[in-house]
Coordinates of C-alpha atoms in Angstrom, one line a residue:
M1 CA -42.0 114.1 43.4
R2 CA -45.3 113.8 41.6
H3 CA -46.1 110.5 39.5
S4 CA -47.9 110.5 36.5
P5 CA -51.4 108.7 36.6
V6 CA -50.0 105.9 34.5
Q7 CA -47.2 105.2 36.9
R8 CA -49.6 105.2 40.0
I9 CA -52.0 102.9 38.5
T10 CA -49.1 100.2 37.9
K11 CA -47.8 100.5 41.3
G12 CA -51.0 99.9 42.8
R13 CA -51.6 96.9 40.8
A14 CA -48.1 95.3 41.7
K15 CA -48.9 95.8 45.3
S16 CA -52.3 94.2 45.0
M17 CA -50.8 91.2 43.1
K18 CA -48.2 90.6 45.9
Q19 CA -50.9 90.7 48.4
K20 CA -52.9 88.0 46.4
I21 CA -50.3 85.2 46.5
R22 CA -48.7 85.5 49.8
M23 CA -49.5 82.5 52.1
P24 CA -48.5 80.9 55.4
F25 CA -45.4 78.8 55.5
G26 CA -47.2 75.8 57.0
A27 CA -49.8 75.6 54.2
A28 CA -46.9 75.8 51.5
F29 CA -45.0 72.8 53.3
A30 CA -48.2 70.7 53.3
C31 CA -48.8 71.3 49.6
I32 CA -45.1 70.2 48.6
L33 CA -45.6 66.9 50.7
I34 CA -48.9 66.4 49.0
T35 CA -47.2 66.8 45.5
I36 CA -44.4 64.3 46.5
V37 CA -46.8 61.5 47.5
I38 CA -48.8 61.9 44.4
I39 CA -45.8 61.6 42.0
V40 CA -44.5 58.4 44.1
T41 CA -48.1 56.9 43.8
A42 CA -48.3 57.6 40.4
F43 CA -44.8 56.1 39.5
A44 CA -45.6 52.8 41.6
G45 CA -48.9 52.6 39.8
C46 CA -47.4 52.6 36.3
R47 CA -45.0 49.6 37.1
Y48 CA -47.8 47.7 38.4
I49 CA -50.6 48.2 35.9
P50 CA -48.4 46.6 33.0
S51 CA -48.0 43.5 34.8
S52 CA -51.4 43.3 35.8
C53 CA -52.7 43.6 32.3
T54 CA -50.3 40.7 31.0
N55 CA -51.3 38.1 33.8
S56 CA -54.4 38.2 35.9
N57 CA -53.1 35.4 38.4
P58 CA -51.3 36.5 41.2
E59 CA -47.5 37.2 40.6
P60 CA -44.9 35.9 42.8
Q61 CA -43.0 38.5 44.8
A62 CA -40.3 40.0 42.6
T63 CA -36.7 39.2 43.2
D64 CA -33.3 40.4 41.9
E65 CA -32.6 37.2 39.8
V66 CA -32.9 37.7 35.9
D67 CA -34.7 35.2 33.8
V68 CA -31.9 34.0 31.4
T69 CA -34.3 31.9 29.4
N70 CA -36.3 35.0 28.1
T71 CA -33.5 37.5 28.2
P72 CA -31.2 37.9 25.2
N73 CA -27.4 37.2 25.4
V74 CA -26.1 40.5 25.6
T75 CA -22.3 41.2 26.1
N76 CA -20.3 44.3 26.4
E77 CA -17.8 42.7 23.9
P78 CA -17.8 44.7 20.3
I79 CA -19.2 43.1 17.4
S80 CA -16.5 41.6 15.0
T81 CA -16.7 42.5 11.3
N82 CA -14.3 39.9 10.2
P83 CA -15.2 36.7 8.2
P84 CA -15.4 33.7 10.3
A85 CA -12.1 31.8 11.0
E86 CA -11.2 28.8 8.9
T87 CA -12.1 25.7 10.7
N88 CA -9.2 22.6 10.6
S89 CA -11.5 20.1 9.1
P90 CA -9.7 17.8 6.7
N91 CA -9.3 18.6 3.2
P92 CA -10.6 15.6 0.8
E93 CA -7.9 16.0 -1.5
Q94 CA -5.2 16.2 1.3
E95 CA -6.8 13.0 2.7
A96 CA -6.4 11.3 -0.7
E97 CA -2.8 12.1 -1.3
Q98 CA -2.0 11.1 2.3
A99 CA -3.8 7.5 1.7
K100 CA -1.9 7.1 -1.6
F101 CA 1.4 7.9 0.2
D102 CA 0.5 5.4 3.2
M103 CA -0.5 2.7 0.4
I104 CA 2.9 3.2 -1.2
E105 CA 4.9 3.1 2.0
H106 CA 3.0 -0.2 3.0
C107 CA 3.9 -1.7 -0.4
M108 CA 7.7 -0.7 0.0
E109 CA 7.9 -2.7 3.1
T110 CA 6.7 -6.0 1.4
V111 CA 9.5 -5.8 -1.4
V112 CA 12.9 -7.2 -0.5
S113 CA 16.3 -7.1 -2.3
I114 CA 18.0 -10.5 -2.9
D115 CA 21.6 -11.5 -3.3
S116 CA 22.7 -14.8 -4.7
S117 CA 26.1 -16.2 -3.9
V118 CA 28.2 -19.1 -5.3
R119 CA 31.3 -20.7 -4.0
Y120 CA 34.3 -19.6 -5.7
N121 CA 37.9 -20.6 -4.3
G122 CA 36.1 -21.6 -1.2
E123 CA 34.4 -18.0 -0.7
L124 CA 31.1 -17.0 -1.5
V125 CA 30.8 -14.5 -4.0
V126 CA 27.5 -12.7 -5.0
A127 CA 26.7 -13.9 -8.7
S128 CA 23.4 -12.2 -9.2
S129 CA 20.9 -9.6 -7.5
G130 CA 17.3 -9.4 -7.8
S131 CA 14.1 -8.6 -5.9
G132 CA 11.4 -10.7 -4.1
V133 CA 8.0 -9.9 -2.4
I134 CA 6.9 -11.0 1.3
I135 CA 3.6 -13.1 0.9
S136 CA 3.2 -14.1 4.4
E137 CA 3.9 -12.6 8.1
N138 CA 6.2 -15.7 8.9
G139 CA 8.5 -14.9 5.8
Y140 CA 7.8 -16.4 3.0
I141 CA 9.1 -14.7 -0.2
I142 CA 8.3 -15.2 -3.8
T143 CA 10.8 -14.4 -6.2
C144 CA 11.9 -15.5 -9.8
E145 CA 13.6 -18.9 -10.2
H146 CA 16.6 -17.1 -12.5
V147 CA 17.2 -14.7 -9.4
I148 CA 18.2 -17.7 -7.1
S149 CA 19.1 -20.6 -9.5
D150 CA 22.4 -22.5 -9.0
A151 CA 22.8 -20.2 -5.5
D152 CA 24.9 -21.6 -2.7
A153 CA 23.8 -19.0 -0.2
I154 CA 20.7 -16.4 -0.5
T155 CA 20.7 -13.2 1.4
V156 CA 17.9 -11.1 1.8
Y157 CA 17.6 -7.4 2.7
L158 CA 14.4 -5.6 3.9
N159 CA 13.5 -2.1 3.2
D160 CA 15.1 -0.8 6.3
G161 CA 18.4 -2.5 5.5
T162 CA 17.7 -5.8 8.1
E163 CA 19.8 -8.6 6.6
Y164 CA 18.5 -12.3 6.7
D165 CA 19.7 -15.5 5.3
A166 CA 17.2 -17.4 3.5
E167 CA 16.1 -20.9 2.5
L168 CA 15.0 -22.3 -0.6
I169 CA 11.6 -23.8 -0.3
G170 CA 11.1 -24.7 -3.8
S171 CA 11.4 -23.8 -7.7
D172 CA 9.5 -23.9 -10.9
S173 CA 11.6 -23.3 -13.9
I174 CA 8.9 -23.4 -16.3
K175 CA 7.2 -20.5 -14.7
D176 CA 10.4 -18.8 -13.6
L177 CA 9.2 -18.7 -9.9
A178 CA 10.7 -19.8 -6.5
V179 CA 9.7 -19.4 -2.9
I180 CA 12.3 -18.7 -0.3
K181 CA 11.9 -18.2 3.4
I182 CA 13.4 -15.9 6.1
T183 CA 13.2 -16.6 9.9
G184 CA 11.0 -14.5 12.0
N185 CA 7.4 -13.2 12.4
G186 CA 5.2 -10.5 11.9
F187 CA 6.6 -9.4 8.6
T188 CA 4.8 -6.8 6.5
Y189 CA 3.3 -8.7 3.6
A190 CA 1.6 -7.9 0.2
N191 CA -2.0 -8.4 -0.5
Y192 CA -3.0 -10.5 -3.5
G193 CA -5.1 -8.9 -6.1
D194 CA -6.9 -10.2 -8.8
S195 CA -4.9 -10.0 -12.3
S196 CA -8.0 -11.5 -14.2
T197 CA -9.6 -8.2 -13.8
L198 CA -6.9 -5.8 -15.1
R199 CA -7.8 -3.7 -18.1
I200 CA -5.4 -1.9 -20.7
G201 CA -4.6 1.3 -19.4
E202 CA -5.1 0.6 -15.8
S203 CA -2.3 2.3 -13.5
V204 CA 0.2 0.2 -11.7
F205 CA 3.4 0.8 -10.2
A206 CA 6.8 -1.4 -9.9
I207 CA 8.9 -1.7 -6.8
G208 CA 12.3 -3.5 -7.0
N209 CA 16.1 -3.6 -6.6
A210 CA 16.8 -1.6 -9.6
L211 CA 20.2 -2.5 -11.4
G212 CA 20.9 -4.6 -8.1
T213 CA 22.0 -1.5 -6.2
L214 CA 19.1 0.7 -6.0
S215 CA 16.8 -1.1 -3.5
N216 CA 13.2 -0.6 -3.6
T217 CA 13.0 1.8 -6.4
Y218 CA 9.4 2.8 -7.2
T219 CA 8.3 3.3 -10.8
T220 CA 4.8 4.2 -12.2
G221 CA 3.2 3.2 -15.4
S222 CA 0.0 1.4 -16.9
I223 CA -1.0 -1.8 -18.2
S224 CA 0.1 -2.0 -21.9
G225 CA -0.7 -5.5 -22.6
I226 CA -2.8 -8.4 -21.4
N227 CA -1.9 -12.3 -22.1
R228 CA 1.2 -11.5 -24.0
N229 CA 2.7 -14.8 -25.3
V230 CA 6.5 -14.3 -24.8
S231 CA 9.4 -16.7 -25.0
I232 CA 11.8 -16.0 -22.0
E233 CA 15.2 -17.8 -22.7
G234 CA 13.7 -20.4 -24.7
R235 CA 10.4 -20.7 -22.1
P236 CA 7.2 -20.0 -23.5
M237 CA 5.2 -17.8 -21.0
T238 CA 1.9 -15.8 -20.9
L239 CA 2.7 -12.5 -19.1
L240 CA 1.3 -8.9 -18.5
Q241 CA 3.0 -6.1 -20.1
T242 CA 3.6 -2.7 -18.7
D243 CA 5.3 0.5 -19.6
A244 CA 6.5 1.1 -16.0
A245 CA 10.3 1.4 -15.9
I246 CA 11.6 -2.1 -15.3
N247 CA 15.4 -2.5 -14.9
H248 CA 17.8 -5.4 -14.4
G249 CA 17.6 -6.2 -10.7
N250 CA 13.9 -5.7 -10.7
S251 CA 13.4 -9.6 -11.4
G252 CA 11.3 -11.1 -8.8
G253 CA 9.9 -7.9 -7.6
A254 CA 6.4 -6.5 -7.4
L255 CA 3.9 -5.0 -9.8
F256 CA 0.8 -3.2 -7.8
R257 CA -2.3 -2.1 -8.7
T258 CA -2.6 2.0 -8.0
S259 CA -5.9 2.1 -7.3
D260 CA -5.9 -0.4 -4.1
G261 CA -2.0 -1.3 -3.7
S262 CA -2.7 -5.1 -4.3
L263 CA -0.2 -7.5 -5.8
I264 CA -0.9 -8.3 -9.4
G265 CA 2.2 -9.6 -10.9
I266 CA 5.8 -10.6 -10.5
V267 CA 8.0 -8.8 -12.5
N268 CA 10.3 -11.2 -14.5
A269 CA 11.5 -9.5 -17.7
K270 CA 12.4 -6.4 -19.7
S271 CA 13.1 -6.2 -23.5
D272 CA 16.6 -4.9 -24.4
G273 CA 17.8 -3.6 -27.3
S274 CA 18.5 -0.2 -29.3
G275 CA 15.3 1.8 -29.5
I276 CA 13.1 -0.3 -27.0
E277 CA 11.7 1.4 -24.1
G278 CA 8.7 0.8 -22.1
L279 CA 8.5 -2.9 -22.5
G280 CA 8.3 -4.7 -19.1
F281 CA 6.9 -8.1 -18.2
A282 CA 5.3 -9.6 -15.2
I283 CA 3.8 -13.0 -14.2
P284 CA 0.1 -12.5 -13.4
I285 CA -0.3 -13.0 -9.7
D286 CA -3.4 -15.7 -10.3
L287 CA -0.8 -17.9 -11.5
A288 CA 2.0 -16.9 -9.3
S289 CA 0.0 -17.2 -5.9
D290 CA -1.2 -20.9 -7.0
I291 CA 2.5 -22.1 -7.8
A292 CA 3.9 -20.5 -4.6
S293 CA 1.3 -22.4 -2.7
D294 CA 2.3 -25.6 -4.2
L295 CA 5.9 -24.9 -3.6
I296 CA 5.1 -24.1 -0.1
N297 CA 3.0 -27.1 0.8
Y298 CA 4.7 -29.7 -1.4
G299 CA 8.3 -28.3 -2.5
Y300 CA 7.0 -28.8 -6.3
V301 CA 4.0 -27.7 -8.4
T302 CA 1.1 -30.4 -8.4
G303 CA -0.3 -31.8 -11.8
R304 CA 3.0 -31.4 -13.9
P305 CA 4.7 -34.6 -15.6
Y306 CA 7.7 -35.3 -13.6
L307 CA 10.8 -37.5 -13.2
G308 CA 11.5 -37.4 -9.9
I309 CA 15.4 -36.3 -10.1
S310 CA 17.4 -33.4 -8.9
T311 CA 20.0 -32.0 -11.3
T312 CA 22.9 -29.6 -11.6
D313 CA 24.5 -28.5 -14.9
T314 CA 27.9 -30.0 -15.8
T315 CA 30.2 -29.4 -18.6
L316 CA 31.9 -31.8 -21.0
Y317 CA 34.7 -31.3 -23.5
G318 CA 34.8 -32.9 -26.9
S319 CA 37.9 -33.7 -28.9
G320 CA 40.5 -31.4 -30.2
G321 CA 42.5 -30.8 -26.9
F322 CA 41.6 -28.5 -23.7
F323 CA 42.0 -25.3 -25.1
Y324 CA 40.5 -25.8 -28.6
A325 CA 37.8 -28.6 -27.7
P326 CA 34.1 -27.6 -27.9
R327 CA 32.5 -27.4 -24.5
Y328 CA 28.9 -28.8 -24.0
T329 CA 26.6 -28.5 -20.8
F330 CA 24.1 -31.1 -19.5
P331 CA 22.0 -31.9 -16.6
K332 CA 23.8 -34.1 -14.2
V333 CA 21.7 -36.3 -11.9
T334 CA 22.4 -35.7 -8.1
R335 CA 19.3 -37.2 -6.3
V336 CA 16.4 -39.7 -7.4
E337 CA 13.4 -39.6 -5.7
E338 CA 12.4 -43.1 -4.3
G339 CA 9.2 -44.3 -6.1
S340 CA 9.4 -41.9 -8.9
P341 CA 9.2 -42.5 -12.6
A342 CA 13.0 -42.1 -12.8
A343 CA 13.7 -44.7 -10.0
D344 CA 11.3 -47.3 -11.6
A345 CA 13.2 -46.7 -14.9
G346 CA 16.7 -47.2 -13.2
I347 CA 18.2 -44.0 -13.5
Q348 CA 21.3 -43.3 -11.2
V349 CA 23.0 -40.5 -9.4
N350 CA 25.8 -39.2 -11.6
D351 CA 23.9 -40.2 -15.1
I352 CA 24.4 -37.3 -17.3
I353 CA 21.4 -36.9 -19.5
V354 CA 22.0 -35.7 -23.0
S355 CA 18.7 -35.9 -24.8
V356 CA 14.9 -36.9 -24.4
D357 CA 13.4 -38.5 -27.3
G358 CA 16.2 -37.4 -29.6
Q359 CA 16.0 -33.6 -28.4
T360 CA 19.3 -32.5 -27.0
I361 CA 19.2 -31.1 -23.6
S362 CA 21.6 -28.7 -22.5
S363 CA 20.7 -27.7 -19.2
S364 CA 18.3 -28.8 -15.9
D365 CA 15.7 -25.9 -17.2
D366 CA 15.8 -27.7 -20.7
L367 CA 15.1 -31.1 -19.2
Y368 CA 12.3 -29.9 -17.1
I369 CA 10.5 -28.0 -19.9
A370 CA 10.9 -31.2 -22.2
I371 CA 9.4 -33.5 -19.6
S372 CA 6.5 -31.1 -18.7
G373 CA 5.6 -31.2 -22.4
F374 CA 4.5 -34.9 -22.3
E375 CA 1.1 -36.3 -20.9
S376 CA 0.9 -38.6 -18.1
G377 CA 1.6 -42.2 -19.3
S378 CA 3.9 -41.2 -22.0
N379 CA 6.9 -43.4 -22.7
V380 CA 9.9 -41.3 -23.1
T381 CA 13.5 -42.3 -24.1
L382 CA 16.3 -40.7 -22.2
K383 CA 19.9 -41.0 -23.7
V384 CA 22.1 -41.3 -20.7
L385 CA 25.9 -40.8 -20.4
R386 CA 27.0 -43.3 -17.6
N387 CA 30.7 -44.5 -17.0
N388 CA 31.8 -43.0 -20.2
R389 CA 29.0 -44.9 -22.3
Y390 CA 25.8 -44.0 -23.9
I391 CA 22.9 -45.7 -22.9
E392 CA 19.2 -45.3 -23.6
I393 CA 16.5 -45.7 -20.8
Q394 CA 12.5 -45.8 -21.3
V395 CA 10.8 -44.0 -18.7
T396 CA 7.1 -43.8 -18.2
I397 CA 5.8 -40.2 -17.4
R398 CA 3.6 -39.6 -14.3
T399 CA 2.2 -36.6 -12.6
R400 CA 2.0 -35.7 -8.8

């Protein structure tokens, strides 16, 4: 078969090209090795050159340890898109609320319930109930004089219900205050405040034995009056006024300052009557604490005019027969203090005092109040019933 000239020329050029690229096997293998060496050398040079450029000093021998001080802390954990969790740091409002509850709980522990009992047919019968406030860790308690007046036995109940027999240390019927004591130590006691700094509208709370049965009842209110001149059972007194709920049985209980839980008053009265609400009264603690201190240290209030006698109320009947005769109450002398104004004047046990300078006396409280109105050195005439005869005795009043 004959080929065209074009075909022939093409075949001839292909044959010639194949002949040009053909080389021996050894030469080819040498070329491959040279190529590998060049590549390895170039790669090593690339790693060395950056290091040399950044530090001209000789580098220590490389190790497999990683410099964690210059390497970012990278973990394989996924990045969270959730907001950070809330911390358990205390909330200021919650802290304040808890502090308030702790304060009230402390004040509760300082207030006690009191039962005053008298003997009837040979048995002790509860005659009245009230409240009191512990004022020392060794068991001194301040209360109102009318709560424990004429009691043959006094029983105290702590906030947890623990029961104690109490001893009367001293009383002051003029200011309606008394101090009793229970045996023991480590009692929770109230901290005195400063009643002279109280302001109208300041928040307070009362704790007491409401109605004589609801021990440690807590009520809140504010100071609605300061230096109120009030007559309590004929006794003129200067008191704090509050609209905190005060009930029978609260007498002798506590009035606390809300801001710090300090004792600023001893509750002693409330106003009764139709349409009367929110009228409660308390003895300022500045006065009550001074009287309590005197009663604890001396058994009486210092600086007051006195006779130096102890009395109890007794009843006398007028003419007209037993059922129709009028009855009168007078103080009867049960003890005369040696060296006292009464002893110097010749007053005796069983004397019944019926008047002071012409003023009729109908109770031991009346006598106490009447005598306190005289100045030291005053000469006072007492009308006394002794052995069914009336006599008059001159007494020179002194203070102690």
